[in-house]
C-alpha positions as CSV (number, residue, x, y, z in Angstrom):
1,X,0.0,0.0,0.0
2,X,1.2,3.5,-0.9
3,X,1.7,6.0,1.9
4,X,1.1,9.8,2.2
5,X,4.1,11.7,3.6
6,X,4.1,15.4,3.8
7,X,7.1,17.8,3.3
8,X,8.0,17.5,7.0
9,X,8.2,13.7,7.0
10,X,4.9,13.2,8.8
11,X,2.8,10.2,7.8
12,X,-0.8,11.2,7.0
13,X,-3.1,8.4,8.0
14,X,-6.1,10.2,9.4
15,X,-9.0,12.0,7.6
16,X,-11.5,14.2,9.3
17,X,-14.6,14.2,7.1
18,X,-17.2,16.9,7.5
19,X,-20.6,16.1,6.0
20,X,-22.4,19.4,6.8
21,X,-21.5,22.8,8.3
22,X,-25.0,23.0,9.9
23,X,-25.7,22.4,13.6
24,X,-28.7,22.3,15.8
25,X,-26.7,23.9,18.7
26,X,-24.9,27.2,18.9
27,X,-21.9,26.7,21.1
28,X,-20.6,30.1,22.0
29,X,-17.0,29.5,20.9
30,X,-18.0,27.7,17.7
31,X,-20.9,29.3,15.8
32,X,-22.4,32.7,16.3
33,X,-26.1,32.5,17.5
34,X,-27.4,34.5,14.5
35,X,-25.1,33.0,11.8
36,X,-27.0,31.7,8.8
37,X,-24.4,31.8,6.0
38,X,-24.2,28.1,5.6
39,X,-23.2,26.3,2.4
40,X,-25.9,25.1,0.0
41,X,-26.6,21.4,0.0
42,X,-26.1,21.3,-3.7
43,X,-22.5,22.2,-3.1
44,X,-22.0,19.3,-0.7
45,X,-20.2,16.3,-1.9
46,X,-22.7,13.4,-2.6
47,X,-22.3,10.2,-0.7
48,X,-20.8,8.6,-3.8
49,X,-18.3,11.4,-4.2
50,X,-17.3,11.2,-0.5
51,X,-16.8,7.5,-0.7
52,X,-14.7,7.9,-3.8
53,X,-12.4,10.5,-2.1
54,X,-12.2,8.4,1.1
55,X,-11.4,5.3,-1.1
56,X,-8.5,7.2,-2.7
57,X,-7.2,8.3,0.7
58,X,-7.5,4.7,2.0
59,X,-5.5,3.3,-1.0
60,X,-2.7,5.7,0.1
61,X,-2.5,4.5,3.7
62,X,-5.2,6.6,5.4
63,X,-7.0,4.0,7.6
64,X,-8.7,6.3,10.2
65,X,-11.7,8.3,9.3
66,X,-13.8,10.5,11.6
67,X,-17.1,11.8,10.4
68,X,-17.9,15.3,11.7
69,X,-19.9,18.4,11.0
70,X,-21.4,20.9,12.1
71,X,-23.6,18.2,13.5
72,X,-23.1,15.2,11.2
73,X,-26.5,13.6,12.1
74,X,-28.2,16.6,10.4
75,X,-27.0,15.1,7.1
76,X,-30.0,13.2,5.7
77,X,-29.5,9.4,5.8
78,X,-26.0,9.6,7.3
79,X,-26.0,5.9,8.3
80,X,-26.2,5.0,4.6
81,X,-22.9,6.9,4.0
82,X,-21.4,5.0,6.9
83,X,-22.4,1.7,5.2
84,X,-20.5,2.8,2.1
85,X,-17.4,3.9,4.0
86,X,-17.4,0.8,6.1
87,X,-17.3,-1.3,3.0
88,X,-14.0,0.2,1.9
89,X,-11.4,-2.5,2.6
90,X,-8.6,-0.4,3.9
91,X,-10.6,1.8,6.4
92,X,-9.9,0.2,9.8
93,X,-11.2,2.9,12.2
94,X,-14.5,4.7,11.5
95,X,-15.7,7.1,14.2
96,X,-18.1,9.9,14.7
97,X,-18.1,13.3,16.4
98,X,-21.5,14.5,17.6
99,X,-23.3,16.7,20.1
100,X,-25.5,13.6,20.9
101,X,-28.8,15.4,20.4
102,X,-29.9,12.9,17.7
103,X,-28.3,9.7,19.0
104,X,-31.4,8.3,20.6
105,X,-32.9,7.8,17.1
106,X,-29.6,6.8,15.5
107,X,-27.2,5.0,17.9
108,X,-28.2,1.5,17.0
109,X,-28.2,2.1,13.3
110,X,-24.8,3.8,13.4
111,X,-23.4,0.9,15.3
112,X,-24.8,-1.5,12.8
113,X,-23.4,0.6,9.9
114,X,-19.9,0.4,11.2
115,X,-19.1,3.3,13.6
116,X,-16.9,1.9,16.3
117,X,-16.2,5.0,18.4
118,X,-18.1,8.2,19.3
119,X,-16.9,11.5,20.5
120,X,-19.5,13.7,22.2
121,X,-19.1,17.4,22.9
122,X,-20.3,18.2,26.4
123,X,-19.1,21.4,28.2
124,X,-21.4,21.4,31.2
125,X,-23.6,19.1,33.3
126,X,-25.7,22.1,34.6
127,X,-28.9,22.5,32.5
128,X,-28.9,26.3,32.7
129,X,-25.3,26.7,31.9
130,X,-25.5,24.2,29.1
131,X,-28.4,26.2,27.6
132,X,-26.4,29.4,27.9
133,X,-23.4,27.9,26.1
134,X,-25.3,26.0,23.4
135,X,-28.9,27.3,23.2
136,X,-29.9,23.7,23.6
137,X,-31.3,21.3,26.2
138,X,-28.9,19.2,28.3
139,X,-31.4,16.3,28.8
140,X,-31.5,15.7,25.1
141,X,-27.7,15.4,24.9
142,X,-27.5,13.2,28.0
143,X,-30.2,10.9,26.6
144,X,-28.2,10.5,23.4
145,X,-25.1,9.7,25.5
146,X,-27.0,6.9,27.3
147,X,-28.3,5.6,24.0
148,X,-24.7,5.4,22.7
149,X,-23.7,3.5,25.8
150,X,-26.6,1.1,25.5
151,X,-25.8,0.5,21.9
152,X,-22.4,-0.8,22.9
153,X,-20.1,2.0,21.7
154,X,-16.8,1.8,23.5
155,X,-15.0,4.1,24.1
156,X,-17.5,6.9,24.3
157,X,-15.3,10.0,24.6
158,X,-16.5,13.2,26.2
159,X,-14.9,16.4,24.9
160,X,-15.1,19.3,27.3
161,X,-13.9,22.8,26.2
162,X,-12.7,24.4,29.4
163,X,-13.4,28.2,29.8
164,X,-12.5,30.3,32.8
165,X,-15.4,31.7,34.8
166,X,-17.8,29.7,32.7
167,X,-17.3,26.0,33.3
168,X,-13.7,25.5,34.7
169,X,-15.2,24.8,38.1
170,X,-17.1,21.8,36.7
171,X,-13.9,19.9,35.8
172,X,-14.1,17.6,38.8
173,X,-17.9,17.0,38.3
174,X,-17.2,16.0,34.7
175,X,-14.5,13.6,35.9
176,X,-16.9,12.0,38.4
177,X,-19.6,11.7,35.7
178,X,-17.2,9.9,33.3
179,X,-16.0,7.6,36.1
180,X,-19.7,6.7,36.8
181,X,-20.5,5.9,33.2
182,X,-17.1,4.5,32.0
183,X,-16.6,7.3,29.5
184,X,-13.2,8.6,28.3
185,X,-12.7,12.3,29.1
186,X,-10.8,14.8,27.1
187,X,-10.3,18.5,28.1
188,X,-9.8,20.9,25.2
189,X,-8.4,24.4,25.0
190,X,-10.4,26.9,23.0
191,X,-9.0,27.5,19.5
192,X,-9.2,31.1,18.0
193,X,-11.2,30.2,14.9
194,X,-13.7,32.9,13.6
195,X,-14.8,35.8,15.7
196,X,-16.5,33.7,18.4
197,X,-13.5,31.4,18.8
198,X,-11.0,34.3,19.1
199,X,-13.2,36.0,21.7
200,X,-13.4,32.9,23.8
201,X,-9.7,32.1,23.3
202,X,-8.7,35.5,24.8
203,X,-9.6,34.0,28.2
204,X,-8.4,30.4,27.5
205,X,-7.7,28.2,30.4
206,X,-4.3,26.5,30.1
207,X,-4.8,22.8,30.5
208,X,-1.4,22.6,32.1
209,X,-3.1,24.4,35.1
210,X,-6.0,21.9,35.0
211,X,-3.6,19.0,35.0
212,X,-1.9,20.3,38.1
213,X,-5.2,20.9,39.8
214,X,-6.8,17.5,39.2
215,X,-3.6,15.7,40.1
216,X,-4.2,16.7,43.7
217,X,-7.4,14.7,43.8
218,X,-7.1,12.2,40.9
219,X,-3.7,10.7,41.1
220,X,-4.0,8.1,38.3
221,X,-7.7,8.2,39.0
222,X,-7.0,5.3,41.4
223,X,-9.4,2.4,41.4
224,X,-11.1,3.3,38.1
225,X,-10.6,2.8,34.4
226,X,-11.0,6.5,33.6
227,X,-8.8,7.8,30.8
228,X,-8.2,11.5,30.6
229,X,-6.7,13.3,27.6
230,X,-5.7,16.9,27.1
231,X,-6.0,18.6,23.7
232,X,-3.6,21.6,24.0
233,X,-3.3,23.4,20.7
234,X,-2.5,26.7,22.5
235,X,-0.4,25.9,25.5
236,X,1.5,22.9,24.1
237,X,0.8,22.2,20.5
238,X,1.4,18.8,18.8
239,X,2.1,20.0,15.3
240,X,5.3,17.9,14.9
241,X,3.3,14.7,15.1
242,X,0.1,15.9,13.2
243,X,-1.1,13.0,11.1
244,X,-4.4,14.4,9.7
245,X,-6.1,16.5,7.1
246,X,-9.7,17.6,6.9
247,X,-12.3,17.4,4.1
248,X,-15.1,19.9,4.2
249,X,-18.7,19.1,3.2
250,X,-18.1,21.1,0.0
251,X,-15.1,19.0,-1.0
252,X,-12.3,21.3,0.1
253,X,-9.2,19.7,1.7
254,X,-7.8,21.8,4.6
255,X,-4.3,20.8,5.6
256,X,-4.3,22.5,9.0
257,X,-7.0,23.6,11.4
258,X,-5.0,26.8,12.2
259,X,-4.0,27.7,8.6
260,X,-5.8,28.5,5.4
261,X,-3.9,26.1,3.1
262,X,-6.5,24.3,1.1
263,X,-7.2,22.3,-2.1
264,X,-10.5,22.1,-4.0
265,X,-11.5,18.6,-5.0
266,X,-15.2,19.1,-5.9
267,X,-14.5,20.8,-9.3
268,X,-12.1,17.9,-10.2
269,X,-14.6,15.3,-9.2
270,X,-17.4,16.8,-11.2
271,X,-15.2,17.3,-14.2
272,X,-14.7,13.5,-14.4
273,X,-11.3,13.1,-12.9
274,X,-9.9,9.5,-13.0
275,X,-8.9,7.6,-9.8
276,X,-5.2,7.9,-10.6
277,X,-5.6,11.7,-11.2
278,X,-7.6,12.0,-7.9
279,X,-4.7,10.3,-6.1
280,X,-2.2,12.7,-7.7
281,X,-4.4,15.7,-6.7
282,X,-4.5,14.5,-3.1
283,X,-0.7,14.2,-3.1
284,X,-0.4,17.7,-4.4
285,X,-2.7,18.8,-1.5
286,X,-0.6,17.1,1.1
287,X,2.4,19.0,-0.2
288,X,0.6,22.1,1.0
289,X,0.4,21.0,4.6
290,X,2.3,23.6,6.7
291,X,4.8,22.8,9.4
292,X,2.6,24.2,12.2
293,X,-0.4,26.4,13.0
294,X,-0.1,30.0,14.2
295,X,-2.8,30.2,16.8
296,X,-0.4,31.9,19.2
297,X,1.4,34.2,16.7
298,X,-1.5,35.1,14.5
299,X,-4.8,34.3,16.2
300,X,-6.7,36.6,13.8
301,X,-5.6,34.5,10.8
302,X,-8.4,31.9,10.5
303,X,-11.7,33.4,9.5
304,X,-13.8,30.3,9.2
305,X,-15.8,29.1,12.2
306,X,-15.1,25.8,13.9
307,X,-18.5,24.4,12.7
308,X,-17.1,24.6,9.1
309,X,-14.8,21.6,9.8
310,X,-15.8,20.1,13.1
311,X,-12.5,20.4,14.8
């Protein structure tokens, strides 16, 4: 099998696949409450186009695919796409990022289609604060989480974006919640993407401080199986080992979440590009992948909102 290696000797084996930029929540750091400038569905890649692109990536060594949005379950008949992706012989790890609001109706079908792991965004366990942050209802998300657990997804990962004076005092409660339900927990620093992300990131909590704080109580989370991760793009970035690229719902490849390097695949697909030409185009795109993001040096640089690519 061929491999994808970028100009900085990083092996690319992970594709983040956005299927829609629309969401049924409005998380304060992700999508402005009154934002309506979404892409038109006619401009989204079809399921067959998506499968063709993922197939090309998989032939070049990309074996991990995460389906994202916006909220991916807003894409009509999403489990049918999962069926198609799961049938690709070289895709070994197929996962989903979601806010869980639609998992009650979809968890069993997604499991059957081939999703193995689910990541759920959950920034608060307090109903009023959750509604302030997302304009949504906490009980709907929690019901979806329990549906995922009942369907047999493991691990179920909880992603909590930690914000000072907003939810940083809930860190310990979230740890206890994840211990109770055998969920994996990941704390995330706010990334300065779009106006809302930059505003939130101005008061970003360093997860190095959170690590030190919880160590006083949760030394190895003794007696439990809880796994805690820290996603630290601001205080301690991991660009040297970055192994991923992102495909938007409109067929644009983005090489870095914190840069604007991109490559348009949709025009090529709809012009009748061959499979070998598609693979060549992907290799050209990978050559554009930058060495690192500039969230610290140039936080104003990325204009698109987080919902455009799903993180």
